[in-house]
Amino acid sequence: MGTESKRQQRFAGVIQQDLAELFQRDGGSWAPNAFITVTRVRVTPDLAIARVYLSFLNTSTSKSDLGLIRSKASEIRYKLGTRIKNQARIVPHLEFFLDDTSEYVEHMDKLFDEISKEPRQED
């Protein structure tokens, strides 16, 4: 993927901030018992599609919660549109993805802990 233009980055920042506020306010009805964090937003060069990366805390069913969020994508897009209508000509189509960076970091930490506990072999 190429580098994003300043316009794309600025628009992605607006979307990320507004979606974060939406998930903070309405996220409980979309994915009960989950704390949803918008970790990153990437926007296509024509600003028509926004790829939104979400992280779910306090839940063990993040994949099913992501499915619930995807099923509510049109409702979320509508609510986003009411918030950014003065800042954008079009409201981008939203695609939601699971951001598993924290799980990957935890996995790597466990591997490094196991390696450090193993006895060292002398060369």
CSV table of N, CA and C in Angstrom, one decimal, residues 12-112:
chain,number,residue,atom,x,y,z
A,12,ALA,N,-9.0,10.8,7.5
A,12,ALA,CA,-9.0,9.6,8.3
A,12,ALA,C,-9.1,10.0,9.8
A,13,GLY,N,-8.3,11.0,10.2
A,13,GLY,CA,-8.3,11.5,11.6
A,13,GLY,C,-9.7,11.9,12.0
A,14,VAL,N,-10.4,12.7,11.2
A,14,VAL,CA,-11.7,13.1,11.5
A,14,VAL,C,-12.7,11.9,11.7
A,15,ILE,N,-12.6,11.0,10.8
A,15,ILE,CA,-13.4,9.8,10.9
A,15,ILE,C,-13.1,9.0,12.1
A,16,GLN,N,-11.8,8.8,12.4
A,16,GLN,CA,-11.4,8.1,13.6
A,16,GLN,C,-12.0,8.7,14.9
A,17,GLN,N,-11.8,10.0,15.0
A,17,GLN,CA,-12.3,10.7,16.2
A,17,GLN,C,-13.8,10.6,16.3
A,18,ASP,N,-14.6,10.9,15.2
A,18,ASP,CA,-16.0,10.8,15.3
A,18,ASP,C,-16.5,9.4,15.6
A,19,LEU,N,-15.9,8.4,14.9
A,19,LEU,CA,-16.3,7.0,15.2
A,19,LEU,C,-16.0,6.6,16.6
A,20,ALA,N,-14.9,7.1,17.2
A,20,ALA,CA,-14.5,6.8,18.5
A,20,ALA,C,-15.6,7.3,19.5
A,21,GLU,N,-16.1,8.5,19.2
A,21,GLU,CA,-17.1,9.1,20.1
A,21,GLU,C,-18.4,8.3,19.9
A,22,LEU,N,-18.7,7.9,18.7
A,22,LEU,CA,-19.9,7.1,18.4
A,22,LEU,C,-19.9,5.8,19.2
A,23,PHE,N,-18.7,5.1,19.1
A,23,PHE,CA,-18.6,3.8,19.8
A,23,PHE,C,-18.6,3.9,21.3
A,24,GLN,N,-18.1,5.1,21.8
A,24,GLN,CA,-18.1,5.3,23.2
A,24,GLN,C,-19.6,5.5,23.7
A,25,ARG,N,-20.3,6.2,22.9
A,25,ARG,CA,-21.7,6.5,23.3
A,25,ARG,C,-22.7,5.4,22.9
A,26,ASP,N,-22.6,4.8,21.7
A,26,ASP,CA,-23.6,3.8,21.3
A,26,ASP,C,-23.0,2.4,21.2
A,27,GLY,N,-21.7,2.2,21.4
A,27,GLY,CA,-21.1,0.9,21.2
A,27,GLY,C,-21.8,-0.2,22.1
A,28,GLY,N,-22.3,0.1,23.2
A,28,GLY,CA,-22.9,-0.9,24.1
A,28,GLY,C,-24.1,-1.6,23.4
A,29,SER,N,-24.8,-0.8,22.6
A,29,SER,CA,-26.0,-1.4,21.9
A,29,SER,C,-25.6,-2.2,20.7
A,30,TRP,N,-24.4,-1.9,20.1
A,30,TRP,CA,-24.0,-2.7,19.0
A,30,TRP,C,-23.2,-3.9,19.4
A,31,ALA,N,-22.4,-3.9,20.4
A,31,ALA,CA,-21.7,-5.0,20.9
A,31,ALA,C,-21.7,-5.0,22.4
A,32,PRO,N,-22.7,-5.6,23.0
A,32,PRO,CA,-22.8,-5.5,24.5
A,32,PRO,C,-21.6,-6.1,25.2
A,33,ASN,N,-21.3,-5.4,26.3
A,33,ASN,CA,-20.2,-5.8,27.3
A,33,ASN,C,-18.8,-5.7,26.6
A,34,ALA,N,-18.7,-5.0,25.5
A,34,ALA,CA,-17.4,-4.9,24.9
A,34,ALA,C,-17.0,-3.4,24.9
A,35,PHE,N,-15.8,-3.1,25.2
A,35,PHE,CA,-15.2,-1.7,25.1
A,35,PHE,C,-14.5,-1.7,23.7
A,36,ILE,N,-15.0,-0.9,22.8
A,36,ILE,CA,-14.5,-0.8,21.4
A,36,ILE,C,-13.6,0.4,21.3
A,37,THR,N,-12.4,0.1,20.7
A,37,THR,CA,-11.5,1.2,20.4
A,37,THR,C,-11.2,1.2,18.9
A,38,VAL,N,-11.3,2.4,18.4
A,38,VAL,CA,-10.9,2.6,17.0
A,38,VAL,C,-9.4,2.9,16.9
A,39,THR,N,-8.7,1.8,16.5
A,39,THR,CA,-7.2,2.0,16.5
A,39,THR,C,-6.6,2.6,15.3
A,40,ARG,N,-7.3,2.5,14.2
A,40,ARG,CA,-6.7,3.1,13.0
A,40,ARG,C,-7.8,3.2,11.9
A,41,VAL,N,-7.7,4.2,11.1
A,41,VAL,CA,-8.6,4.4,9.9
A,41,VAL,C,-7.7,4.7,8.7
A,42,ARG,N,-8.0,3.9,7.7
A,42,ARG,CA,-7.3,4.2,6.4
A,42,ARG,C,-8.3,4.5,5.3
A,43,VAL,N,-8.1,5.5,4.6
A,43,VAL,CA,-9.0,6.0,3.6
A,43,VAL,C,-8.4,5.9,2.2
A,44,THR,N,-9.3,5.4,1.2
A,44,THR,CA,-8.8,5.3,-0.2
A,44,THR,C,-8.5,6.7,-0.7
A,45,PRO,N,-7.7,6.8,-1.8
A,45,PRO,CA,-7.4,8.2,-2.3
A,45,PRO,C,-8.6,9.0,-2.8
A,46,ASP,N,-9.7,8.4,-3.2
A,46,ASP,CA,-10.9,9.1,-3.6
A,46,ASP,C,-11.8,9.4,-2.4
A,47,LEU,N,-11.4,9.0,-1.2
A,47,LEU,CA,-12.1,9.2,0.1
A,47,LEU,C,-13.5,8.5,0.1
A,48,ALA,N,-13.7,7.5,-0.7
A,48,ALA,CA,-15.0,6.8,-0.8
A,48,ALA,C,-15.1,5.6,0.1
A,49,ILE,N,-14.0,5.0,0.5
A,49,ILE,CA,-14.0,3.9,1.4
A,49,ILE,C,-13.1,4.1,2.6
A,50,ALA,N,-13.6,3.9,3.8
A,50,ALA,CA,-12.8,4.0,5.0
A,50,ALA,C,-12.7,2.6,5.6
A,51,ARG,N,-11.4,2.1,5.8
A,51,ARG,CA,-11.2,0.9,6.4
A,51,ARG,C,-10.9,1.2,7.9
A,52,VAL,N,-11.8,0.7,8.7
A,52,VAL,CA,-11.7,1.0,10.2
A,52,VAL,C,-11.2,-0.2,10.9
A,53,TYR,N,-10.2,-0.1,11.7
A,53,TYR,CA,-9.6,-1.2,12.5
A,53,TYR,C,-10.0,-1.0,13.9
A,54,LEU,N,-10.7,-2.0,14.5
A,54,LEU,CA,-11.3,-2.0,15.8
A,54,LEU,C,-10.6,-3.0,16.7
A,55,SER,N,-10.4,-2.5,18.0
A,55,SER,CA,-9.9,-3.4,19.0
A,55,SER,C,-11.0,-3.6,20.1
A,56,PHE,N,-11.2,-4.8,20.5
A,56,PHE,CA,-12.3,-5.1,21.5
A,56,PHE,C,-11.6,-5.5,22.8
A,57,LEU,N,-12.0,-4.8,23.9
A,57,LEU,CA,-11.6,-5.1,25.2
A,57,LEU,C,-12.7,-5.6,26.1
A,58,ASN,N,-12.4,-6.3,27.1
A,58,ASN,CA,-13.4,-6.9,28.1
A,58,ASN,C,-14.4,-7.9,27.4
A,59,THR,N,-13.9,-8.5,26.4
A,59,THR,CA,-14.7,-9.5,25.7
A,59,THR,C,-13.8,-10.6,25.2
A,60,SER,N,-14.4,-11.8,25.2
A,60,SER,CA,-13.6,-13.0,24.6
A,60,SER,C,-14.2,-13.4,23.2
A,61,THR,N,-15.3,-12.6,22.8
A,61,THR,CA,-15.9,-12.9,21.6
A,61,THR,C,-15.8,-11.8,20.6
A,62,SER,N,-14.5,-11.4,20.4
A,62,SER,CA,-14.3,-10.2,19.5
A,62,SER,C,-14.7,-10.5,18.0
A,63,LYS,N,-14.5,-11.7,17.6
A,63,LYS,CA,-14.9,-12.0,16.2
A,63,LYS,C,-16.4,-11.9,16.0
A,64,SER,N,-17.2,-12.4,16.9
A,64,SER,CA,-18.6,-12.3,16.8
A,64,SER,C,-19.1,-10.8,17.0
A,65,ASP,N,-18.4,-10.1,17.9
A,65,ASP,CA,-18.7,-8.7,18.1
A,65,ASP,C,-18.4,-7.9,16.8
A,66,LEU,N,-17.3,-8.2,16.1
A,66,LEU,CA,-17.0,-7.6,14.8
A,66,LEU,C,-18.1,-7.9,13.8
A,67,GLY,N,-18.6,-9.1,13.8
A,67,GLY,CA,-19.8,-9.4,12.9
A,67,GLY,C,-21.0,-8.6,13.2
A,68,LEU,N,-21.2,-8.3,14.5
A,68,LEU,CA,-22.4,-7.5,14.9
A,68,LEU,C,-22.1,-6.0,14.4
A,69,ILE,N,-20.9,-5.5,14.5
A,69,ILE,CA,-20.6,-4.2,14.1
A,69,ILE,C,-20.8,-4.1,12.6
A,70,ARG,N,-20.3,-5.1,11.8
A,70,ARG,CA,-20.4,-5.1,10.4
A,70,ARG,C,-21.9,-5.1,10.0
A,71,SER,N,-22.7,-5.8,10.7
A,71,SER,CA,-24.2,-5.9,10.4
A,71,SER,C,-24.8,-4.5,10.6
A,72,LYS,N,-24.2,-3.7,11.5
A,72,LYS,CA,-24.8,-2.4,11.8
A,72,LYS,C,-24.0,-1.3,11.0
A,73,ALA,N,-23.3,-1.7,10.0
A,73,ALA,CA,-22.4,-0.7,9.3
A,73,ALA,C,-23.2,0.5,8.7
A,74,SER,N,-24.4,0.2,8.1
A,74,SER,CA,-25.2,1.2,7.5
A,74,SER,C,-25.7,2.2,8.5
A,75,GLU,N,-26.1,1.7,9.7
A,75,GLU,CA,-26.5,2.6,10.8
A,75,GLU,C,-25.4,3.4,11.3
A,76,ILE,N,-24.2,2.8,11.4
A,76,ILE,CA,-23.0,3.6,11.9
A,76,ILE,C,-22.6,4.6,10.9
A,77,ARG,N,-22.7,4.3,9.6
A,77,ARG,CA,-22.4,5.2,8.5
A,77,ARG,C,-23.4,6.4,8.5
A,78,TYR,N,-24.6,6.1,8.8
A,78,TYR,CA,-25.6,7.2,8.8
A,78,TYR,C,-25.3,8.2,10.0
A,79,LYS,N,-25.0,7.6,11.2
A,79,LYS,CA,-24.7,8.4,12.3
A,79,LYS,C,-23.4,9.2,12.1
A,80,LEU,N,-22.4,8.6,11.4
A,80,LEU,CA,-21.2,9.3,11.1
A,80,LEU,C,-21.5,10.4,10.2
A,81,GLY,N,-22.4,10.2,9.2
A,81,GLY,CA,-22.7,11.2,8.2
A,81,GLY,C,-23.4,12.4,8.9
A,82,THR,N,-24.2,12.2,9.9
A,82,THR,CA,-24.8,13.4,10.6
A,82,THR,C,-23.7,14.2,11.3
A,83,ARG,N,-22.6,13.6,11.7
A,83,ARG,CA,-21.6,14.3,12.4
A,83,ARG,C,-20.6,15.0,11.5
A,84,ILE,N,-20.3,14.4,10.3
A,84,ILE,CA,-19.3,15.0,9.4
A,84,ILE,C,-19.9,15.7,8.2
A,85,LYS,N,-21.2,15.9,8.2
A,85,LYS,CA,-21.8,16.5,7.0
A,85,LYS,C,-21.3,17.8,6.6
A,86,ASN,N,-20.8,18.6,7.5
A,86,ASN,CA,-20.2,19.9,7.2
A,86,ASN,C,-18.8,19.9,6.8
A,87,GLN,N,-18.1,18.7,7.0
A,87,GLN,CA,-16.7,18.6,6.7
A,87,GLN,C,-16.4,17.7,5.5
A,88,ALA,N,-17.4,17.0,4.9
A,88,ALA,CA,-17.1,16.1,3.8
A,88,ALA,C,-18.3,16.2,2.8
A,89,ARG,N,-17.9,16.0,1.6
A,89,ARG,CA,-19.0,16.0,0.5
A,89,ARG,C,-19.7,14.6,0.6
A,90,ILE,N,-19.0,13.6,0.7
A,90,ILE,CA,-19.6,12.2,0.8
A,90,ILE,C,-19.2,11.5,2.1
A,91,VAL,N,-20.1,10.7,2.5
A,91,VAL,CA,-19.7,9.9,3.7
A,91,VAL,C,-19.2,8.6,3.1
A,92,PRO,N,-18.0,8.2,3.5
A,92,PRO,CA,-17.4,7.0,3.0
A,92,PRO,C,-18.1,5.7,3.4
A,93,HIS,N,-18.0,4.7,2.5
A,93,HIS,CA,-18.4,3.4,2.8
A,93,HIS,C,-17.5,2.8,3.9
A,94,LEU,N,-18.0,2.2,5.0
A,94,LEU,CA,-17.2,1.8,6.1
A,94,LEU,C,-17.0,0.3,6.0
A,95,GLU,N,-15.7,-0.1,6.1
A,95,GLU,CA,-15.3,-1.5,6.2
A,95,GLU,C,-14.6,-1.7,7.5
A,96,PHE,N,-15.1,-2.7,8.3
A,96,PHE,CA,-14.6,-2.9,9.6
A,96,PHE,C,-13.7,-4.1,9.7
A,97,PHE,N,-12.5,-4.0,10.3
A,97,PHE,CA,-11.6,-5.1,10.5
A,97,PHE,C,-11.2,-5.2,11.9
A,98,LEU,N,-10.8,-6.4,12.3
A,98,LEU,CA,-10.3,-6.6,13.7
A,98,LEU,C,-8.8,-6.3,13.8
A,99,ASP,N,-8.5,-5.4,14.7
A,99,ASP,CA,-7.1,-5.1,14.9
A,99,ASP,C,-6.6,-6.0,16.1
A,100,ASP,N,-5.8,-7.0,15.7
A,100,ASP,CA,-5.3,-8.0,16.7
A,100,ASP,C,-3.9,-7.7,17.1
A,101,THR,N,-3.4,-6.4,17.0
A,101,THR,CA,-2.1,-6.1,17.4
A,101,THR,C,-1.8,-6.4,18.8
A,102,SER,N,-2.7,-6.1,19.7
A,102,SER,CA,-2.5,-6.3,21.2
A,102,SER,C,-2.4,-7.8,21.4
A,103,GLU,N,-3.2,-8.6,20.8
A,103,GLU,CA,-3.1,-10.1,20.9
A,103,GLU,C,-1.7,-10.6,20.4
A,104,TYR,N,-1.3,-10.0,19.3
A,104,TYR,CA,0.0,-10.4,18.8
A,104,TYR,C,1.1,-10.1,19.7
A,105,VAL,N,1.1,-8.9,20.3
A,105,VAL,CA,2.1,-8.5,21.3
A,105,VAL,C,2.1,-9.4,22.5
A,106,GLU,N,0.9,-9.7,23.0
A,106,GLU,CA,0.8,-10.6,24.2
A,106,GLU,C,1.5,-12.0,23.8
A,107,HIS,N,1.2,-12.5,22.6
A,107,HIS,CA,1.7,-13.8,22.2
A,107,HIS,C,3.2,-13.7,22.1
A,108,MET,N,3.7,-12.6,21.5
A,108,MET,CA,5.2,-12.5,21.4
A,108,MET,C,5.8,-12.4,22.8
A,109,ASP,N,5.2,-11.7,23.7
A,109,ASP,CA,5.7,-11.5,25.1
A,109,ASP,C,5.8,-12.9,25.7
A,110,LYS,N,4.8,-13.7,25.5
A,110,LYS,CA,4.8,-15.1,26.1
A,110,LYS,C,5.9,-15.9,25.5
A,111,LEU,N,6.1,-15.8,24.2
A,111,LEU,CA,7.2,-16.5,23.6
A,111,LEU,C,8.6,-16.1,24.1
A,112,PHE,N,8.8,-14.8,24.3
A,112,PHE,CA,10.1,-14.3,24.8
A,112,PHE,C,10.3,-14.7,26.3
